[in-house]
PDB file of N, CA and C in Angstrom:
ATOM      1  N   MET A   1      26.910  15.561  -8.126  1.00  0.00           N
ATOM      2  CA  MET A   1      28.279  15.121  -8.030  1.00  0.00           C
ATOM      3  C   MET A   1      28.515  14.328  -6.746  1.00  0.00           C
ATOM      4  N   HIS A   2      27.919  14.797  -5.665  1.00  0.00           N
ATOM      5  CA  HIS A   2      28.081  14.103  -4.383  1.00  0.00           C
ATOM      6  C   HIS A   2      27.555  12.674  -4.477  1.00  0.00           C
ATOM      7  N   MET A   3      26.424  12.517  -5.138  1.00  0.00           N
ATOM      8  CA  MET A   3      25.827  11.187  -5.265  1.00  0.00           C
ATOM      9  C   MET A   3      26.779  10.245  -6.017  1.00  0.00           C
ATOM     10  N   LEU A   4      27.395  10.706  -7.074  1.00  0.00           N
ATOM     11  CA  LEU A   4      28.340   9.893  -7.831  1.00  0.00           C
ATOM     12  C   LEU A   4      29.552   9.518  -6.977  1.00  0.00           C
ATOM     13  N   LEU A   5      30.033  10.452  -6.187  1.00  0.00           N
ATOM     14  CA  LEU A   5      31.165  10.170  -5.310  1.00  0.00           C
ATOM     15  C   LEU A   5      30.817   9.121  -4.258  1.00  0.00           C
ATOM     16  N   VAL A   6      29.605   9.180  -3.723  1.00  0.00           N
ATOM     17  CA  VAL A   6      29.183   8.197  -2.727  1.00  0.00           C
ATOM     18  C   VAL A   6      29.065   6.817  -3.377  1.00  0.00           C
ATOM     19  N   ILE A   7      28.524   6.745  -4.577  1.00  0.00           N
ATOM     20  CA  ILE A   7      28.403   5.458  -5.278  1.00  0.00           C
ATOM     21  C   ILE A   7      29.788   4.885  -5.579  1.00  0.00           C
ATOM     22  N   VAL A   8      30.709   5.713  -6.047  1.00  0.00           N
ATOM     23  CA  VAL A   8      32.076   5.254  -6.293  1.00  0.00           C
ATOM     24  C   VAL A   8      32.730   4.800  -4.988  1.00  0.00           C
ATOM     25  N   GLY A   9      32.476   5.536  -3.906  1.00  0.00           N
ATOM     26  CA  GLY A   9      32.975   5.110  -2.597  1.00  0.00           C
ATOM     27  C   GLY A   9      32.416   3.761  -2.200  1.00  0.00           C
ATOM     28  N   GLY A  10      31.161   3.501  -2.543  1.00  0.00           N
ATOM     29  CA  GLY A  10      30.562   2.195  -2.267  1.00  0.00           C
ATOM     30  C   GLY A  10      31.238   1.090  -3.053  1.00  0.00           C
ATOM     31  N   ALA A  11      31.585   1.364  -4.292  1.00  0.00           N
ATOM     32  CA  ALA A  11      32.283   0.361  -5.105  1.00  0.00           C
ATOM     33  C   ALA A  11      33.674   0.082  -4.532  1.00  0.00           C
ATOM     34  N   VAL A  12      34.337   1.117  -4.071  1.00  0.00           N
ATOM     35  CA  VAL A  12      35.656   0.935  -3.449  1.00  0.00           C
ATOM     36  C   VAL A  12      35.519   0.125  -2.158  1.00  0.00           C
ATOM     37  N   LEU A  13      34.512   0.451  -1.357  1.00  0.00           N
ATOM     38  CA  LEU A  13      34.277  -0.302  -0.122  1.00  0.00           C
ATOM     39  C   LEU A  13      33.949  -1.761  -0.426  1.00  0.00           C
ATOM     40  N   LEU A  14      33.200  -2.010  -1.485  1.00  0.00           N
ATOM     41  CA  LEU A  14      32.923  -3.390  -1.897  1.00  0.00           C
ATOM     42  C   LEU A  14      34.227  -4.109  -2.221  1.00  0.00           C
ATOM     43  N   GLY A  15      35.124  -3.451  -2.914  1.00  0.00           N
ATOM     44  CA  GLY A  15      36.421  -4.045  -3.220  1.00  0.00           C
ATOM     45  C   GLY A  15      37.194  -4.408  -1.959  1.00  0.00           C
ATOM     46  N   ILE A  16      37.106  -3.560  -0.958  1.00  0.00           N
ATOM     47  CA  ILE A  16      37.776  -3.848   0.313  1.00  0.00           C
ATOM     48  C   ILE A  16      37.137  -5.057   0.990  1.00  0.00           C
ATOM     49  N   PHE A  17      35.809  -5.128   0.980  1.00  0.00           N
ATOM     50  CA  PHE A  17      35.116  -6.279   1.557  1.00  0.00           C
ATOM     51  C   PHE A  17      35.488  -7.561   0.811  1.00  0.00           C
ATOM     52  N   LEU A  18      35.587  -7.488  -0.514  1.00  0.00           N
ATOM     53  CA  LEU A  18      35.973  -8.661  -1.297  1.00  0.00           C
ATOM     54  C   LEU A  18      37.400  -9.096  -0.961  1.00  0.00           C
ATOM     55  N   LEU A  19      38.284  -8.135  -0.843  1.00  0.00           N
ATOM     56  CA  LEU A  19      39.671  -8.444  -0.522  1.00  0.00           C
ATOM     57  C   LEU A  19      39.781  -9.114   0.847  1.00  0.00           C
ATOM     58  N   PHE A  20      39.153  -8.525   1.849  1.00  0.00           N
ATOM     59  CA  PHE A  20      39.220  -9.117   3.185  1.00  0.00           C
ATOM     60  C   PHE A  20      38.500 -10.460   3.239  1.00  0.00           C
ATOM     61  N   GLY A  21      37.417 -10.594   2.502  1.00  0.00           N
ATOM     62  CA  GLY A  21      36.737 -11.887   2.454  1.00  0.00           C
ATOM     63  C   GLY A  21      37.630 -12.961   1.866  1.00  0.00           C
ATOM     64  N   LYS A  22      38.348 -12.619   0.808  1.00  0.00           N
ATOM     65  CA  LYS A  22      39.270 -13.587   0.200  1.00  0.00           C
ATOM     66  C   LYS A  22      40.437 -13.888   1.128  1.00  0.00           C
ATOM     67  N   LEU A  23      40.965 -12.871   1.782  1.00  0.00           N
ATOM     68  CA  LEU A  23      42.099 -13.083   2.682  1.00  0.00           C
ATOM     69  C   LEU A  23      41.706 -13.942   3.883  1.00  0.00           C
ATOM     70  N   TRP A  24      40.534 -13.676   4.461  1.00  0.00           N
ATOM     71  CA  TRP A  24      40.115 -14.431   5.646  1.00  0.00           C
ATOM     72  C   TRP A  24      39.554 -15.797   5.275  1.00  0.00           C
ATOM     73  N   GLY A  25      38.927 -15.899   4.116  1.00  0.00           N
ATOM     74  CA  GLY A  25      38.356 -17.177   3.708  1.00  0.00           C
ATOM     75  C   GLY A  25      39.312 -18.018   2.880  1.00  0.00           C
ATOM     76  N   SER A  26      40.379 -17.424   2.407  1.00  0.00           N
ATOM     77  CA  SER A  26      41.437 -18.041   1.610  1.00  0.00           C
ATOM     78  C   SER A  26      40.952 -18.677   0.303  1.00  0.00           C
ATOM     79  N   ASP A  27      39.762 -18.296  -0.150  1.00  0.00           N
ATOM     80  CA  ASP A  27      39.280 -18.760  -1.448  1.00  0.00           C
ATOM     81  C   ASP A  27      38.192 -17.806  -1.948  1.00  0.00           C
ATOM     82  N   LEU A  28      37.623 -18.118  -3.104  1.00  0.00           N
ATOM     83  CA  LEU A  28      36.600 -17.244  -3.679  1.00  0.00           C
ATOM     84  C   LEU A  28      35.293 -17.289  -2.905  1.00  0.00           C
ATOM     85  N   ALA A  29      35.029 -18.377  -2.190  1.00  0.00           N
ATOM     86  CA  ALA A  29      33.821 -18.426  -1.366  1.00  0.00           C
ATOM     87  C   ALA A  29      33.903 -17.387  -0.252  1.00  0.00           C
ATOM     88  N   GLY A  30      35.087 -17.138   0.259  1.00  0.00           N
ATOM     89  CA  GLY A  30      35.272 -16.087   1.256  1.00  0.00           C
ATOM     90  C   GLY A  30      35.001 -14.712   0.675  1.00  0.00           C
ATOM     91  N   ALA A  31      35.404 -14.508  -0.566  1.00  0.00           N
ATOM     92  CA  ALA A  31      35.125 -13.234  -1.241  1.00  0.00           C
ATOM     93  C   ALA A  31      33.630 -13.067  -1.453  1.00  0.00           C
ATOM     94  N   ALA A  32      32.928 -14.156  -1.786  1.00  0.00           N
ATOM     95  CA  ALA A  32      31.469 -14.090  -1.945  1.00  0.00           C
ATOM     96  C   ALA A  32      30.808 -13.735  -0.615  1.00  0.00           C
ATOM     97  N   THR A  33      31.325 -14.292   0.468  1.00  0.00           N
ATOM     98  CA  THR A  33      30.803 -13.946   1.793  1.00  0.00           C
ATOM     99  C   THR A  33      31.051 -12.475   2.096  1.00  0.00           C
ATOM    100  N   GLY A  34      32.221 -11.978   1.713  1.00  0.00           N
ATOM    101  CA  GLY A  34      32.509 -10.558   1.889  1.00  0.00           C
ATOM    102  C   GLY A  34      31.530  -9.679   1.138  1.00  0.00           C
ATOM    103  N   ALA A  35      31.164 -10.092  -0.070  1.00  0.00           N
ATOM    104  CA  ALA A  35      30.187  -9.332  -0.857  1.00  0.00           C
ATOM    105  C   ALA A  35      28.820  -9.349  -0.192  1.00  0.00           C
ATOM    106  N   LYS A  36      28.457 -10.480   0.380  1.00  0.00           N
ATOM    107  CA  LYS A  36      27.164 -10.573   1.072  1.00  0.00           C
ATOM    108  C   LYS A  36      27.154  -9.731   2.340  1.00  0.00           C
ATOM    109  N   LEU A  37      28.267  -9.681   3.053  1.00  0.00           N
ATOM    110  CA  LEU A  37      28.348  -8.868   4.265  1.00  0.00           C
ATOM    111  C   LEU A  37      28.400  -7.374   3.947  1.00  0.00           C
ATOM    112  N   PHE A  38      28.837  -7.042   2.745  1.00  0.00           N
ATOM    113  CA  PHE A  38      28.895  -5.647   2.331  1.00  0.00           C
ATOM    114  C   PHE A  38      27.508  -5.010   2.272  1.00  0.00           C
ATOM    115  N   ILE A  39      26.509  -5.775   1.853  1.00  0.00           N
ATOM    116  CA  ILE A  39      25.179  -5.197   1.596  1.00  0.00           C
ATOM    117  C   ILE A  39      24.572  -4.556   2.848  1.00  0.00           C
ATOM    118  N   PRO A  40      24.493  -5.240   4.013  1.00  0.00           N
ATOM    119  CA  PRO A  40      23.941  -4.540   5.182  1.00  0.00           C
ATOM    120  C   PRO A  40      24.836  -3.404   5.674  1.00  0.00           C
ATOM    121  N   ALA A  41      26.152  -3.555   5.526  1.00  0.00           N
ATOM    122  CA  ALA A  41      27.047  -2.465   5.919  1.00  0.00           C
ATOM    123  C   ALA A  41      26.818  -1.247   5.029  1.00  0.00           C
ATOM    124  N   TRP A  42      26.622  -1.480   3.739  1.00  0.00           N
ATOM    125  CA  TRP A  42      26.386  -0.375   2.818  1.00  0.00           C
ATOM    126  C   TRP A  42      25.025   0.282   3.069  1.00  0.00           C
ATOM    127  N   LEU A  43      24.042  -0.508   3.467  1.00  0.00           N
ATOM    128  CA  LEU A  43      22.745   0.075   3.822  1.00  0.00           C
ATOM    129  C   LEU A  43      22.907   1.044   4.982  1.00  0.00           C
ATOM    130  N   ALA A  44      23.704   0.669   5.977  1.00  0.00           N
ATOM    131  CA  ALA A  44      23.943   1.565   7.118  1.00  0.00           C
ATOM    132  C   ALA A  44      24.631   2.851   6.658  1.00  0.00           C
ATOM    133  N   VAL A  45      25.609   2.732   5.780  1.00  0.00           N
ATOM    134  CA  VAL A  45      26.308   3.920   5.276  1.00  0.00           C
ATOM    135  C   VAL A  45      25.354   4.805   4.476  1.00  0.00           C
ATOM    136  N   ALA A  46      24.515   4.202   3.642  1.00  0.00           N
ATOM    137  CA  ALA A  46      23.566   4.975   2.835  1.00  0.00           C
ATOM    138  C   ALA A  46      22.539   5.682   3.720  1.00  0.00           C
ATOM    139  N   LEU A  47      22.112   5.013   4.780  1.00  0.00           N
ATOM    140  CA  LEU A  47      21.163   5.648   5.706  1.00  0.00           C
ATOM    141  C   LEU A  47      21.804   6.815   6.454  1.00  0.00           C
ATOM    142  N   VAL A  48      23.060   6.670   6.832  1.00  0.00           N
ATOM    143  CA  VAL A  48      23.774   7.784   7.469  1.00  0.00           C
ATOM    144  C   VAL A  48      23.912   8.942   6.485  1.00  0.00           C
ATOM    145  N   ASN A  49      24.202   8.641   5.228  1.00  0.00           N
ATOM    146  CA  ASN A  49      24.285   9.680   4.206  1.00  0.00           C
ATOM    147  C   ASN A  49      22.951  10.418   4.075  1.00  0.00           C
ATOM    148  N   MET A  50      21.851   9.674   4.122  1.00  0.00           N
ATOM    149  CA  MET A  50      20.530  10.300   4.053  1.00  0.00           C
ATOM    150  C   MET A  50      20.282  11.168   5.282  1.00  0.00           C
ATOM    151  N   TRP A  51      20.633  10.657   6.438  1.00  0.00           N
ATOM    152  CA  TRP A  51      20.423  11.401   7.686  1.00  0.00           C
ATOM    153  C   TRP A  51      21.197  12.720   7.652  1.00  0.00           C
ATOM    154  N   ILE A  52      22.422  12.674   7.142  1.00  0.00           N
ATOM    155  CA  ILE A  52      23.221  13.904   7.040  1.00  0.00           C
ATOM    156  C   ILE A  52      22.574  14.869   6.050  1.00  0.00           C
ATOM    157  N   GLY A  53      22.052  14.349   4.953  1.00  0.00           N
ATOM    158  CA  GLY A  53      21.382  15.210   3.980  1.00  0.00           C
ATOM    159  C   GLY A  53      20.152  15.885   4.552  1.00  0.00           C
ATOM    160  N   VAL A  54      19.447  15.191   5.430  1.00  0.00           N
ATOM    161  CA  VAL A  54      18.231  15.762   6.027  1.00  0.00           C
ATOM    162  C   VAL A  54      18.582  16.730   7.153  1.00  0.00           C
ATOM    163  N   THR A  55      19.505  16.333   8.037  1.00  0.00           N
ATOM    164  CA  THR A  55      19.771  17.158   9.222  1.00  0.00           C
ATOM    165  C   THR A  55      20.748  18.293   8.966  1.00  0.00           C
ATOM    166  N   ARG A  56      21.731  18.091   8.110  1.00  0.00           N
ATOM    167  CA  ARG A  56      22.772  19.108   7.907  1.00  0.00           C
ATOM    168  C   ARG A  56      22.577  19.924   6.635  1.00  0.00           C
ATOM    169  N   ALA A  57      22.161  19.266   5.562  1.00  0.00           N
ATOM    170  CA  ALA A  57      22.066  19.967   4.279  1.00  0.00           C
ATOM    171  C   ALA A  57      20.704  20.616   4.064  1.00  0.00           C
ATOM    172  N   GLY A  58      19.730  20.271   4.894  1.00  0.00           N
ATOM    173  CA  GLY A  58      18.439  20.923   4.811  1.00  0.00           C
ATOM    174  C   GLY A  58      17.456  20.321   3.826  1.00  0.00           C
ATOM    175  N   TYR A  59      17.734  19.139   3.305  1.00  0.00           N
ATOM    176  CA  TYR A  59      16.791  18.486   2.409  1.00  0.00           C
ATOM    177  C   TYR A  59      15.699  17.807   3.218  1.00  0.00           C
ATOM    178  N   THR A  60      14.560  17.574   2.588  1.00  0.00           N
ATOM    179  CA  THR A  60      13.483  16.844   3.251  1.00  0.00           C
ATOM    180  C   THR A  60      13.694  15.348   3.033  1.00  0.00           C
ATOM    181  N   VAL A  61      13.001  14.561   3.836  1.00  0.00           N
ATOM    182  CA  VAL A  61      13.078  13.114   3.680  1.00  0.00           C
ATOM    183  C   VAL A  61      12.580  12.713   2.291  1.00  0.00           C
ATOM    184  N   ALA A  62      11.517  13.357   1.827  1.00  0.00           N
ATOM    185  CA  ALA A  62      10.978  13.054   0.492  1.00  0.00           C
ATOM    186  C   ALA A  62      12.000  13.357  -0.605  1.00  0.00           C
ATOM    187  N   GLN A  63      12.812  14.371  -0.426  1.00  0.00           N
ATOM    188  CA  GLN A  63      13.850  14.689  -1.408  1.00  0.00           C
ATOM    189  C   GLN A  63      15.008  13.698  -1.337  1.00  0.00           C
ATOM    190  N   GLU A  64      15.291  13.198  -0.159  1.00  0.00           N
ATOM    191  CA  GLU A  64      16.442  12.308   0.027  1.00  0.00           C
ATOM    192  C   GLU A  64      16.142  10.840  -0.284  1.00  0.00           C
ATOM    193  N   LEU A  65      14.877  10.416  -0.227  1.00  0.00           N
ATOM    194  CA  LEU A  65      14.553   9.009  -0.448  1.00  0.00           C
ATOM    195  C   LEU A  65      14.978   8.488  -1.823  1.00  0.00           C
ATOM    196  N   PRO A  66      14.721   9.203  -2.917  1.00  0.00           N
ATOM    197  CA  PRO A  66      15.194   8.689  -4.209  1.00  0.00           C
ATOM    198  C   PRO A  66      16.724   8.604  -4.279  1.00  0.00           C
ATOM    199  N   ILE A  67      17.387   9.543  -3.640  1.00  0.00           N
ATOM    200  CA  ILE A  67      18.845   9.517  -3.610  1.00  0.00           C
ATOM    201  C   ILE A  67      19.323   8.323  -2.792  1.00  0.00           C
ATOM    202  N   LEU A  68      18.665   8.064  -1.667  1.00  0.00           N
ATOM    203  CA  LEU A  68      18.995   6.896  -0.857  1.00  0.00           C
ATOM    204  C   LEU A  68      18.852   5.625  -1.678  1.00  0.00           C
ATOM    205  N   PHE A  69      17.780   5.533  -2.437  1.00  0.00           N
ATOM    206  CA  PHE A  69      17.547   4.335  -3.236  1.00  0.00           C
ATOM    207  C   PHE A  69      18.676   4.109  -4.239  1.00  0.00           C
ATOM    208  N   VAL A  70      19.051   5.142  -4.967  1.00  0.00           N
ATOM    209  CA  VAL A  70      20.096   5.000  -5.988  1.00  0.00           C
ATOM    210  C   VAL A  70      21.450   4.739  -5.339  1.00  0.00           C
ATOM    211  N   VAL A  71      21.770   5.499  -4.294  1.00  0.00           N
ATOM    212  CA  VAL A  71      23.059   5.355  -3.619  1.00  0.00           C
ATOM    213  C   VAL A  71      23.203   3.951  -3.031  1.00  0.00           C
ATOM    214  N   PHE A  72      22.120   3.392  -2.518  1.00  0.00           N
ATOM    215  CA  PHE A  72      22.195   2.037  -1.973  1.00  0.00           C
ATOM    216  C   PHE A  72      22.143   0.985  -3.080  1.00  0.00           C
ATOM    217  N   ALA A  73      21.246   1.162  -4.034  1.00  0.00           N
ATOM    218  CA  ALA A  73      20.961   0.104  -4.999  1.00  0.00           C
ATOM    219  C   ALA A  73      22.122  -0.206  -5.942  1.00  0.00           C
ATOM    220  N   VAL A  74      22.829   0.794  -6.397  1.00  0.00           N
ATOM    221  CA  VAL A  74      23.886   0.544  -7.389  1.00  0.00           C
ATOM    222  C   VAL A  74      25.016  -0.315  -6.796  1.00  0.00           C
ATOM    223  N   PRO A  75      25.636   0.072  -5.673  1.00  0.00           N
ATOM    224  CA  PRO A  75      26.674  -0.800  -5.117  1.00  0.00           C
ATOM    225  C   PRO A  75      26.129  -2.131  -4.585  1.00  0.00           C
ATOM    226  N   ALA A  76      24.906  -2.144  -4.048  1.00  0.00           N
ATOM    227  CA  ALA A  76      24.331  -3.395  -3.552  1.00  0.00           C
ATOM    228  C   ALA A  76      24.064  -4.358  -4.702  1.00  0.00           C
ATOM    229  N   ALA A  77      23.589  -3.854  -5.829  1.00  0.00           N
ATOM    230  CA  ALA A  77      23.373  -4.710  -6.992  1.00  0.00           C
ATOM    231  C   ALA A  77      24.704  -5.241  -7.519  1.00  0.00           C
ATOM    232  N   LEU A  78      25.717  -4.411  -7.513  1.00  0.00           N
ATOM    233  CA  LEU A  78      27.051  -4.854  -7.918  1.00  0.00           C
ATOM    234  C   LEU A  78      27.556  -5.953  -6.978  1.00  0.00           C
ATOM    235  N   ALA A  79      27.345  -5.783  -5.683  1.00  0.00           N
ATOM    236  CA  ALA A  79      27.761  -6.799  -4.706  1.00  0.00           C
ATOM    237  C   ALA A  79      26.991  -8.099  -4.908  1.00  0.00           C
ATOM    238  N   ALA A  80      25.700  -8.004  -5.162  1.00  0.00           N
ATOM    239  CA  ALA A  80      24.898  -9.211  -5.389  1.00  0.00           C
ATOM    240  C   ALA A  80      25.359  -9.931  -6.654  1.00  0.00           C
ATOM    241  N   LEU A  81      25.660  -9.178  -7.697  1.00  0.00           N
ATOM    242  CA  LEU A  81      26.149  -9.773  -8.932  1.00  0.00           C
ATOM    243  C   LEU A  81      27.498 -10.463  -8.716  1.00  0.00           C
ATOM    244  N   VAL A  82      28.388  -9.813  -7.997  1.00  0.00           N
ATOM    245  CA  VAL A  82      29.696 -10.407  -7.720  1.00  0.00           C
ATOM    246  C   VAL A  82      29.541 -11.663  -6.871  1.00  0.00           C
ATOM    247  N   ALA A  83      28.716 -11.607  -5.830  1.00  0.00           N
ATOM    248  CA  ALA A  83      28.507 -12.779  -4.971  1.00  0.00           C
ATOM    249  C   ALA A  83      27.919 -13.931  -5.764  1.00  0.00           C
ATOM    250  N   TRP A  84      26.989 -13.624  -6.650  1.00  0.00           N
ATOM    251  CA  TRP A  84      26.365 -14.665  -7.476  1.00  0.00           C
ATOM    252  C   TRP A  84      27.392 -15.289  -8.415  1.00  0.00           C
ATOM    253  N   GLN A  85      28.218 -14.458  -9.038  1.00  0.00           N
ATOM    254  CA  GLN A  85      29.230 -14.971  -9.961  1.00  0.00           C
ATOM    255  C   GLN A  85      30.287 -15.803  -9.222  1.00  0.00           C
ATOM    256  N   LEU A  86      30.686 -15.365  -8.056  1.00  0.00           N
ATOM    257  CA  LEU A  86      31.701 -16.101  -7.294  1.00  0.00           C
ATOM    258  C   LEU A  86      31.136 -17.416  -6.764  1.00  0.00           C
ATOM    259  N   ALA A  87      29.876 -17.432  -6.410  1.00  0.00           N
ATOM    260  CA  ALA A  87      29.258 -18.649  -5.891  1.00  0.00           C
ATOM    261  C   ALA A  87      29.080 -19.691  -7.011  1.00  0.00           C
ATOM    262  N   ARG A  88      28.899 -19.217  -8.234  1.00  0.00           N
ATOM    263  CA  ARG A  88      28.708 -20.127  -9.372  1.00  0.00           C
ATOM    264  C   ARG A  88      29.993 -20.824  -9.773  1.00  0.00           C
ATOM    265  N   GLY A  89      31.104 -20.182  -9.560  1.00  0.00           N
ATOM    266  CA  GLY A  89      32.254 -20.851 -10.102  1.00  0.00           C
ATOM    267  C   GLY A  89      33.542 -20.411  -9.598  1.00  0.00           C
TER     268      GLY A  89
END
């Protein structure tokens, strides 16, 4: 359940990045830039989530790596898809 909540939180954060990108860029290219900037920010959040799972929850790094991959990959793939679609048209 926690993993699903983190992924949904990533999608919400992507929406915020898209909104601010559009507001600051005043067009869809700004929103695409926001989506591109989301990816490294989301990697940092996913790594912190992994670190908390290892240090506080007692999981091993080997147990947390697949979770890190899924938690990072789903919102990052969504951001890449959105950036690609916005850049196309």
